Amino acid sequence: FPAALAERRTTTCDPVGALWPEESESTQTNEPVIDEFLADWFGLHLRAAQELSLSDPSARPDDAAGTLRLTWLRTFHAPVIVRVDERANGDMWLTAKRLSGLGGYGPGAVADRRSRALTAPEAQTLRTAMRQQDVFNLKPLGCYGGMDGAQWILEARDPTRYHLARRWTPQGGPVREVGDLLLGFTGWELGRVY
């Protein structure tokens, strides 16, 4: 993850979709988007899934016009990583991996993998969702967190930009909506989605 995400800065967090919204609480936060602990935790799962860094432009395939990736880490369930790469010709390719471990603990290894081209309607649905949710301008942080639940980490990359937004157990909002769409493309039975 880019070093800039580890810097403390005062920013406005996103209360939309929070599990326990409390209107009296401030939406100002002074925390890093990804601190050292989170970078190690998230990175451990991405490495186990053999995923490349999206923030490093040199790690991208030459024909990639853009990439969108959801890392879904549920405390007591198998981690799921769903990536869609858009090729220079406009085709979109899905790669999904389910690990054998638990998202709040050890990642395990790749237990299930799906790879396929998105259909034209699926690709259009994803493009529309990314545009409507303004993925590259999402607030990096949700306002609320907790212990047991799920981290939803949505990363987007195009030839000139990288953006990351993370939420804890979102009940709605842009990260949840785009994440649900990506999870649906896998065709997996995922149990309770939280």
mmCIF file with all atom_site columns, N, CA and C in Angstrom, residues 124-181:
data_model
loop_
_atom_site.group_PDB
_atom_site.id
_atom_site.type_symbol
_atom_site.label_atom_id
_atom_site.label_alt_id
_atom_site.label_comp_id
_atom_site.label_asym_id
_atom_site.label_entity_id
_atom_site.label_seq_id
_atom_site.pdbx_PDB_ins_code
_atom_site.Cartn_x
_atom_site.Cartn_y
_atom_site.Cartn_z
_atom_site.occupancy
_atom_site.B_iso_or_equiv
_atom_site.pdbx_formal_charge
_atom_site.auth_seq_id
_atom_site.auth_comp_id
_atom_site.auth_asym_id
_atom_site.auth_atom_id
_atom_site.pdbx_PDB_model_num
ATOM 1   N N  . GLN A 1 124 ? -21.121 -3.662 -18.345 1.00 0.00 ? 124 GLN A N  1
ATOM 2   C CA . GLN A 1 124 ? -21.830 -2.379 -18.362 1.00 0.00 ? 124 GLN A CA 1
ATOM 3   C C  . GLN A 1 124 ? -22.385 -2.046 -16.982 1.00 0.00 ? 124 GLN A C  1
ATOM 4   N N  . THR A 1 125 ? -22.912 -3.045 -16.288 1.00 0.00 ? 125 THR A N  1
ATOM 5   C CA . THR A 1 125 ? -23.425 -2.839 -14.928 1.00 0.00 ? 125 THR A CA 1
ATOM 6   C C  . THR A 1 125 ? -22.308 -2.363 -14.009 1.00 0.00 ? 125 THR A C  1
ATOM 7   N N  . LEU A 1 126 ? -21.122 -2.969 -14.122 1.00 0.00 ? 126 LEU A N  1
ATOM 8   C CA . LEU A 1 126 ? -19.997 -2.567 -13.284 1.00 0.00 ? 126 LEU A CA 1
ATOM 9   C C  . LEU A 1 126 ? -19.539 -1.154 -13.629 1.00 0.00 ? 126 LEU A C  1
ATOM 10  N N  . ARG A 1 127 ? -19.411 -0.841 -14.898 1.00 0.00 ? 127 ARG A N  1
ATOM 11  C CA . ARG A 1 127 ? -19.016 0.525  -15.296 1.00 0.00 ? 127 ARG A CA 1
ATOM 12  C C  . ARG A 1 127 ? -20.005 1.567  -14.756 1.00 0.00 ? 127 ARG A C  1
ATOM 13  N N  . THR A 1 128 ? -21.288 1.250  -14.861 1.00 0.00 ? 128 THR A N  1
ATOM 14  C CA . THR A 1 128 ? -22.315 2.173  -14.372 1.00 0.00 ? 128 THR A CA 1
ATOM 15  C C  . THR A 1 128 ? -22.199 2.349  -12.862 1.00 0.00 ? 128 THR A C  1
ATOM 16  N N  . ALA A 1 129 ? -22.020 1.249  -12.132 1.00 0.00 ? 129 ALA A N  1
ATOM 17  C CA . ALA A 1 129 ? -21.880 1.332  -10.671 1.00 0.00 ? 129 ALA A CA 1
ATOM 18  C C  . ALA A 1 129 ? -20.649 2.141  -10.285 1.00 0.00 ? 129 ALA A C  1
ATOM 19  N N  . MET A 1 130 ? -19.537 1.923  -10.979 1.00 0.00 ? 130 MET A N  1
ATOM 20  C CA . MET A 1 130 ? -18.317 2.672  -10.655 1.00 0.00 ? 130 MET A CA 1
ATOM 21  C C  . MET A 1 130 ? -18.507 4.163  -10.901 1.00 0.00 ? 130 MET A C  1
ATOM 22  N N  . ARG A 1 131 ? -19.203 4.487  -11.976 1.00 0.00 ? 131 ARG A N  1
ATOM 23  C CA . ARG A 1 131 ? -19.453 5.899  -12.296 1.00 0.00 ? 131 ARG A CA 1
ATOM 24  C C  . ARG A 1 131 ? -20.426 6.510  -11.284 1.00 0.00 ? 131 ARG A C  1
ATOM 25  N N  . GLN A 1 132 ? -21.537 5.818  -11.020 1.00 0.00 ? 132 GLN A N  1
ATOM 26  C CA . GLN A 1 132 ? -22.544 6.342  -10.095 1.00 0.00 ? 132 GLN A CA 1
ATOM 27  C C  . GLN A 1 132 ? -22.003 6.474  -8.679  1.00 0.00 ? 132 GLN A C  1
ATOM 28  N N  . GLN A 1 133 ? -21.183 5.537  -8.256  1.00 0.00 ? 133 GLN A N  1
ATOM 29  C CA . GLN A 1 133 ? -20.625 5.576  -6.896  1.00 0.00 ? 133 GLN A CA 1
ATOM 30  C C  . GLN A 1 133 ? -19.345 6.408  -6.818  1.00 0.00 ? 133 GLN A C  1
ATOM 31  N N  . ASP A 1 134 ? -18.868 6.877  -7.966  1.00 0.00 ? 134 ASP A N  1
ATOM 32  C CA . ASP A 1 134 ? -17.673 7.735  -8.027  1.00 0.00 ? 134 ASP A CA 1
ATOM 33  C C  . ASP A 1 134 ? -16.508 7.101  -7.257  1.00 0.00 ? 134 ASP A C  1
ATOM 34  N N  . VAL A 1 135 ? -16.169 5.890  -7.660  1.00 0.00 ? 135 VAL A N  1
ATOM 35  C CA . VAL A 1 135 ? -15.223 5.037  -6.942  1.00 0.00 ? 135 VAL A CA 1
ATOM 36  C C  . VAL A 1 135 ? -13.895 5.741  -6.633  1.00 0.00 ? 135 VAL A C  1
ATOM 37  N N  . PHE A 1 136 ? -13.384 6.538  -7.565  1.00 0.00 ? 136 PHE A N  1
ATOM 38  C CA . PHE A 1 136 ? -12.090 7.184  -7.327  1.00 0.00 ? 136 PHE A CA 1
ATOM 39  C C  . PHE A 1 136 ? -12.171 8.359  -6.352  1.00 0.00 ? 136 PHE A C  1
ATOM 40  N N  . ASN A 1 137 ? -13.371 8.733  -5.957  1.00 0.00 ? 137 ASN A N  1
ATOM 41  C CA . ASN A 1 137 ? -13.525 9.845  -5.012  1.00 0.00 ? 137 ASN A CA 1
ATOM 42  C C  . ASN A 1 137 ? -14.238 9.442  -3.728  1.00 0.00 ? 137 ASN A C  1
ATOM 43  N N  . LEU A 1 138 ? -14.337 8.145  -3.462  1.00 0.00 ? 138 LEU A N  1
ATOM 44  C CA . LEU A 1 138 ? -14.928 7.701  -2.202  1.00 0.00 ? 138 LEU A CA 1
ATOM 45  C C  . LEU A 1 138 ? -14.075 8.152  -1.033  1.00 0.00 ? 138 LEU A C  1
ATOM 46  N N  . LYS A 1 139 ? -14.721 8.497  0.066   1.00 0.00 ? 139 LYS A N  1
ATOM 47  C CA . LYS A 1 139 ? -13.953 8.799  1.286   1.00 0.00 ? 139 LYS A CA 1
ATOM 48  C C  . LYS A 1 139 ? -13.185 7.541  1.657   1.00 0.00 ? 139 LYS A C  1
ATOM 49  N N  . PRO A 1 140 ? -11.903 7.679  2.009   1.00 0.00 ? 140 PRO A N  1
ATOM 50  C CA . PRO A 1 140 ? -11.096 6.491  2.286   1.00 0.00 ? 140 PRO A CA 1
ATOM 51  C C  . PRO A 1 140 ? -11.569 5.681  3.489   1.00 0.00 ? 140 PRO A C  1
ATOM 52  N N  . LEU A 1 141 ? -12.183 6.345  4.476   1.00 0.00 ? 141 LEU A N  1
ATOM 53  C CA . LEU A 1 141 ? -12.558 5.662  5.719   1.00 0.00 ? 141 LEU A CA 1
ATOM 54  C C  . LEU A 1 141 ? -14.039 5.776  6.010   1.00 0.00 ? 141 LEU A C  1
ATOM 55  N N  . GLY A 1 142 ? -14.588 4.699  6.577   1.00 0.00 ? 142 GLY A N  1
ATOM 56  C CA . GLY A 1 142 ? -15.902 4.770  7.185   1.00 0.00 ? 142 GLY A CA 1
ATOM 57  C C  . GLY A 1 142 ? -15.743 5.327  8.591   1.00 0.00 ? 142 GLY A C  1
ATOM 58  N N  . CYS A 1 143 ? -16.820 5.800  9.178   1.00 0.00 ? 143 CYS A N  1
ATOM 59  C CA . CYS A 1 143 ? -16.715 6.444  10.497  1.00 0.00 ? 143 CYS A CA 1
ATOM 60  C C  . CYS A 1 143 ? -16.669 5.480  11.668  1.00 0.00 ? 143 CYS A C  1
ATOM 61  N N  . TYR A 1 144 ? -17.098 4.258  11.481  1.00 0.00 ? 144 TYR A N  1
ATOM 62  C CA . TYR A 1 144 ? -17.226 3.373  12.626  1.00 0.00 ? 144 TYR A CA 1
ATOM 63  C C  . TYR A 1 144 ? -16.531 2.056  12.358  1.00 0.00 ? 144 TYR A C  1
ATOM 64  N N  . GLY A 1 145 ? -16.045 1.445  13.420  1.00 0.00 ? 145 GLY A N  1
ATOM 65  C CA . GLY A 1 145 ? -15.373 0.160  13.308  1.00 0.00 ? 145 GLY A CA 1
ATOM 66  C C  . GLY A 1 145 ? -15.778 -0.726 14.468  1.00 0.00 ? 145 GLY A C  1
ATOM 67  N N  . GLY A 1 146 ? -15.149 -1.870 14.550  1.00 0.00 ? 146 GLY A N  1
ATOM 68  C CA . GLY A 1 146 ? -15.450 -2.793 15.631  1.00 0.00 ? 146 GLY A CA 1
ATOM 69  C C  . GLY A 1 146 ? -14.467 -3.941 15.620  1.00 0.00 ? 146 GLY A C  1
ATOM 70  N N  . MET A 1 147 ? -14.719 -4.901 16.455  1.00 0.00 ? 147 MET A N  1
ATOM 71  C CA . MET A 1 147 ? -13.815 -6.042 16.559  1.00 0.00 ? 147 MET A CA 1
ATOM 72  C C  . MET A 1 147 ? -14.209 -7.134 15.564  1.00 0.00 ? 147 MET A C  1
ATOM 73  N N  . ASP A 1 148 ? -15.266 -7.863 15.853  1.00 0.00 ? 148 ASP A N  1
ATOM 74  C CA . ASP A 1 148 ? -15.691 -8.942 14.971  1.00 0.00 ? 148 ASP A CA 1
ATOM 75  C C  . ASP A 1 148 ? -16.658 -8.386 13.941  1.00 0.00 ? 148 ASP A C  1
ATOM 76  N N  . GLY A 1 149 ? -16.436 -8.727 12.719  1.00 0.00 ? 149 GLY A N  1
ATOM 77  C CA . GLY A 1 149 ? -17.242 -8.214 11.613  1.00 0.00 ? 149 GLY A CA 1
ATOM 78  C C  . GLY A 1 149 ? -16.491 -8.495 10.332  1.00 0.00 ? 149 GLY A C  1
ATOM 79  N N  . ALA A 1 150 ? -16.473 -7.527 9.439   1.00 0.00 ? 150 ALA A N  1
ATOM 80  C CA . ALA A 1 150 ? -15.788 -7.721 8.162   1.00 0.00 ? 150 ALA A CA 1
ATOM 81  C C  . ALA A 1 150 ? -15.174 -6.413 7.693   1.00 0.00 ? 150 ALA A C  1
ATOM 82  N N  . GLN A 1 151 ? -13.977 -6.516 7.195   1.00 0.00 ? 151 GLN A N  1
ATOM 83  C CA . GLN A 1 151 ? -13.336 -5.387 6.518   1.00 0.00 ? 151 GLN A CA 1
ATOM 84  C C  . GLN A 1 151 ? -13.642 -5.521 5.030   1.00 0.00 ? 151 GLN A C  1
ATOM 85  N N  . TRP A 1 152 ? -14.110 -4.449 4.428   1.00 0.00 ? 152 TRP A N  1
ATOM 86  C CA . TRP A 1 152 ? -14.346 -4.366 2.988   1.00 0.00 ? 152 TRP A CA 1
ATOM 87  C C  . TRP A 1 152 ? -13.328 -3.360 2.469   1.00 0.00 ? 152 TRP A C  1
ATOM 88  N N  . ILE A 1 153 ? -12.358 -3.819 1.704   1.00 0.00 ? 153 ILE A N  1
ATOM 89  C CA . ILE A 1 153 ? -11.314 -2.945 1.156   1.00 0.00 ? 153 ILE A CA 1
ATOM 90  C C  . ILE A 1 153 ? -11.509 -2.904 -0.351  1.00 0.00 ? 153 ILE A C  1
ATOM 91  N N  . LEU A 1 154 ? -11.863 -1.735 -0.852  1.00 0.00 ? 154 LEU A N  1
ATOM 92  C CA . LEU A 1 154 ? -12.102 -1.559 -2.282  1.00 0.00 ? 154 LEU A CA 1
ATOM 93  C C  . LEU A 1 154 ? -10.964 -0.716 -2.848  1.00 0.00 ? 154 LEU A C  1
ATOM 94  N N  . GLU A 1 155 ? -10.242 -1.284 -3.798  1.00 0.00 ? 155 GLU A N  1
ATOM 95  C CA . GLU A 1 155 ? -9.143  -0.572 -4.449  1.00 0.00 ? 155 GLU A CA 1
ATOM 96  C C  . GLU A 1 155 ? -9.477  -0.383 -5.922  1.00 0.00 ? 155 GLU A C  1
ATOM 97  N N  . ALA A 1 156 ? -9.112  0.774  -6.448  1.00 0.00 ? 156 ALA A N  1
ATOM 98  C CA . ALA A 1 156 ? -9.313  1.065  -7.865  1.00 0.00 ? 156 ALA A CA 1
ATOM 99  C C  . ALA A 1 156 ? -8.020  1.634  -8.433  1.00 0.00 ? 156 ALA A C  1
ATOM 100 N N  . ARG A 1 157 ? -7.722  1.221  -9.657  1.00 0.00 ? 157 ARG A N  1
ATOM 101 C CA . ARG A 1 157 ? -6.494  1.668  -10.327 1.00 0.00 ? 157 ARG A CA 1
ATOM 102 C C  . ARG A 1 157 ? -6.827  1.928  -11.790 1.00 0.00 ? 157 ARG A C  1
ATOM 103 N N  . ASP A 1 158 ? -6.370  3.050  -12.305 1.00 0.00 ? 158 ASP A N  1
ATOM 104 C CA . ASP A 1 158 ? -6.410  3.286  -13.749 1.00 0.00 ? 158 ASP A CA 1
ATOM 105 C C  . ASP A 1 158 ? -5.011  3.745  -14.139 1.00 0.00 ? 158 ASP A C  1
ATOM 106 N N  . PRO A 1 159 ? -4.768  4.110  -15.382 1.00 0.00 ? 159 PRO A N  1
ATOM 107 C CA . PRO A 1 159 ? -3.388  4.441  -15.763 1.00 0.00 ? 159 PRO A CA 1
ATOM 108 C C  . PRO A 1 159 ? -2.745  5.570  -14.963 1.00 0.00 ? 159 PRO A C  1
ATOM 109 N N  . THR A 1 160 ? -3.541  6.457  -14.357 1.00 0.00 ? 160 THR A N  1
ATOM 110 C CA . THR A 1 160 ? -2.945  7.595  -13.652 1.00 0.00 ? 160 THR A CA 1
ATOM 111 C C  . THR A 1 160 ? -3.294  7.688  -12.173 1.00 0.00 ? 160 THR A C  1
ATOM 112 N N  . ARG A 1 161 ? -4.235  6.866  -11.685 1.00 0.00 ? 161 ARG A N  1
ATOM 113 C CA . ARG A 1 161 ? -4.698  7.023  -10.303 1.00 0.00 ? 161 ARG A CA 1
ATOM 114 C C  . ARG A 1 161 ? -4.795  5.685  -9.582  1.00 0.00 ? 161 ARG A C  1
ATOM 115 N N  . TYR A 1 162 ? -4.622  5.775  -8.258  1.00 0.00 ? 162 TYR A N  1
ATOM 116 C CA . TYR A 1 162 ? -4.885  4.647  -7.359  1.00 0.00 ? 162 TYR A CA 1
ATOM 117 C C  . TYR A 1 162 ? -5.727  5.201  -6.217  1.00 0.00 ? 162 TYR A C  1
ATOM 118 N N  . HIS A 1 163 ? -6.752  4.450  -5.815  1.00 0.00 ? 163 HIS A N  1
ATOM 119 C CA . HIS A 1 163 ? -7.584  4.889  -4.696  1.00 0.00 ? 163 HIS A CA 1
ATOM 120 C C  . HIS A 1 163 ? -7.993  3.677  -3.869  1.00 0.00 ? 163 HIS A C  1
ATOM 121 N N  . LEU A 1 164 ? -8.059  3.864  -2.560  1.00 0.00 ? 164 LEU A N  1
ATOM 122 C CA . LEU A 1 164 ? -8.475  2.819  -1.638  1.00 0.00 ? 164 LEU A CA 1
ATOM 123 C C  . LEU A 1 164 ? -9.538  3.380  -0.708  1.00 0.00 ? 164 LEU A C  1
ATOM 124 N N  . ALA A 1 165 ? -10.598 2.602  -0.500  1.00 0.00 ? 165 ALA A N  1
ATOM 125 C CA . ALA A 1 165 ? -11.624 2.939  0.484   1.00 0.00 ? 165 ALA A CA 1
ATOM 126 C C  . ALA A 1 165 ? -11.896 1.677  1.291   1.00 0.00 ? 165 ALA A C  1
ATOM 127 N N  . ARG A 1 166 ? -11.945 1.824  2.614   1.00 0.00 ? 166 ARG A N  1
ATOM 128 C CA . ARG A 1 166 ? -12.237 0.660  3.452   1.00 0.00 ? 166 ARG A CA 1
ATOM 129 C C  . ARG A 1 166 ? -13.366 0.992  4.415   1.00 0.00 ? 166 ARG A C  1
ATOM 130 N N  . ARG A 1 167 ? -14.173 -0.050 4.663   1.00 0.00 ? 167 ARG A N  1
ATOM 131 C CA . ARG A 1 167 ? -15.300 0.080  5.574   1.00 0.00 ? 167 ARG A CA 1
ATOM 132 C C  . ARG A 1 167 ? -15.365 -1.157 6.449   1.00 0.00 ? 167 ARG A C  1
ATOM 133 N N  . TRP A 1 168 ? -15.864 -0.973 7.664   1.00 0.00 ? 168 TRP A N  1
ATOM 134 C CA . TRP A 1 168 ? -16.070 -2.094 8.566   1.00 0.00 ? 168 TRP A CA 1
ATOM 135 C C  . TRP A 1 168 ? -17.555 -2.456 8.558   1.00 0.00 ? 168 TRP A C  1
ATOM 136 N N  . THR A 1 169 ? -17.864 -3.675 8.150   1.00 0.00 ? 169 THR A N  1
ATOM 137 C CA . THR A 1 169 ? -19.199 -4.242 8.162   1.00 0.00 ? 169 THR A CA 1
ATOM 138 C C  . THR A 1 169 ? -20.252 -3.244 7.648   1.00 0.00 ? 169 THR A C  1
ATOM 139 N N  . PRO A 1 170 ? -20.078 -2.735 6.435   1.00 0.00 ? 170 PRO A N  1
ATOM 140 C CA . PRO A 1 170 ? -21.037 -1.746 5.941   1.00 0.00 ? 170 PRO A CA 1
ATOM 141 C C  . PRO A 1 170 ? -22.412 -2.369 5.686   1.00 0.00 ? 170 PRO A C  1
ATOM 142 N N  . GLN A 1 171 ? -23.438 -1.645 6.055   1.00 0.00 ? 171 GLN A N  1
ATOM 143 C CA . GLN A 1 171 ? -24.813 -2.093 5.840   1.00 0.00 ? 171 GLN A CA 1
ATOM 144 C C  . GLN A 1 171 ? -25.374 -1.544 4.529   1.00 0.00 ? 171 GLN A C  1
ATOM 145 N N  . GLY A 1 172 ? -24.689 -0.583 3.959   1.00 0.00 ? 172 GLY A N  1
ATOM 146 C CA . GLY A 1 172 ? -25.103 0.052  2.720   1.00 0.00 ? 172 GLY A CA 1
ATOM 147 C C  . GLY A 1 172 ? -24.010 0.993  2.279   1.00 0.00 ? 172 GLY A C  1
ATOM 148 N N  . GLY A 1 173 ? -24.305 1.833  1.318   1.00 0.00 ? 173 GLY A N  1
ATOM 149 C CA . GLY A 1 173 ? -23.342 2.803  0.833   1.00 0.00 ? 173 GLY A CA 1
ATOM 150 C C  . GLY A 1 173 ? -22.561 2.284  -0.357  1.00 0.00 ? 173 GLY A C  1
ATOM 151 N N  . PRO A 1 174 ? -21.742 3.149  -0.952  1.00 0.00 ? 174 PRO A N  1
ATOM 152 C CA . PRO A 1 174 ? -21.044 2.817  -2.191  1.00 0.00 ? 174 PRO A CA 1
ATOM 153 C C  . PRO A 1 174 ? -20.113 1.611  -2.111  1.00 0.00 ? 174 PRO A C  1
ATOM 154 N N  . VAL A 1 175 ? -19.327 1.486  -1.049  1.00 0.00 ? 175 VAL A N  1
ATOM 155 C CA . VAL A 1 175 ? -18.394 0.355  -0.946  1.00 0.00 ? 175 VAL A CA 1
ATOM 156 C C  . VAL A 1 175 ? -19.180 -0.948 -0.873  1.00 0.00 ? 175 VAL A C  1
ATOM 157 N N  . ARG A 1 176 ? -20.251 -0.962 -0.105  1.00 0.00 ? 176 ARG A N  1
ATOM 158 C CA . ARG A 1 176 ? -21.083 -2.164 0.008   1.00 0.00 ? 176 ARG A CA 1
ATOM 159 C C  . ARG A 1 176 ? -21.747 -2.478 -1.332  1.00 0.00 ? 176 ARG A C  1
ATOM 160 N N  . GLU A 1 177 ? -22.265 -1.465 -2.015  1.00 0.00 ? 177 GLU A N  1
ATOM 161 C CA . GLU A 1 177 ? -22.972 -1.698 -3.280  1.00 0.00 ? 177 GLU A CA 1
ATOM 162 C C  . GLU A 1 177 ? -22.037 -2.258 -4.353  1.00 0.00 ? 177 GLU A C  1
ATOM 163 N N  . VAL A 1 178 ? -20.876 -1.658 -4.497  1.00 0.00 ? 178 VAL A N  1
ATOM 164 C CA . VAL A 1 178 ? -19.920 -2.154 -5.497  1.00 0.00 ? 178 VAL A CA 1
ATOM 165 C C  . VAL A 1 178 ? -19.387 -3.517 -5.064  1.00 0.00 ? 178 VAL A C  1
ATOM 166 N N  . GLY A 1 179 ? -19.122 -3.679 -3.762  1.00 0.00 ? 179 GLY A N  1
ATOM 167 C CA . GLY A 1 179 ? -18.648 -4.967 -3.251  1.00 0.00 ? 179 GLY A CA 1
ATOM 168 C C  . GLY A 1 179 ? -19.647 -6.084 -3.472  1.00 0.00 ? 179 GLY A C  1
ATOM 169 N N  . ASP A 1 180 ? -20.920 -5.816 -3.202  1.00 0.00 ? 180 ASP A N  1
ATOM 170 C CA . ASP A 1 180 ? -21.963 -6.829 -3.434  1.00 0.00 ? 180 ASP A CA 1
ATOM 171 C C  . ASP A 1 180 ? -22.005 -7.234 -4.908  1.00 0.00 ? 180 ASP A C  1
ATOM 172 N N  . LEU A 1 181 ? -21.849 -6.267 -5.785  1.00 0.00 ? 181 LEU A N  1
ATOM 173 C CA . LEU A 1 181 ? -21.851 -6.554 -7.223  1.00 0.00 ? 181 LEU A CA 1
ATOM 174 C C  . LEU A 1 181 ? -20.691 -7.489 -7.578  1.00 0.00 ? 181 LEU A C  1
#
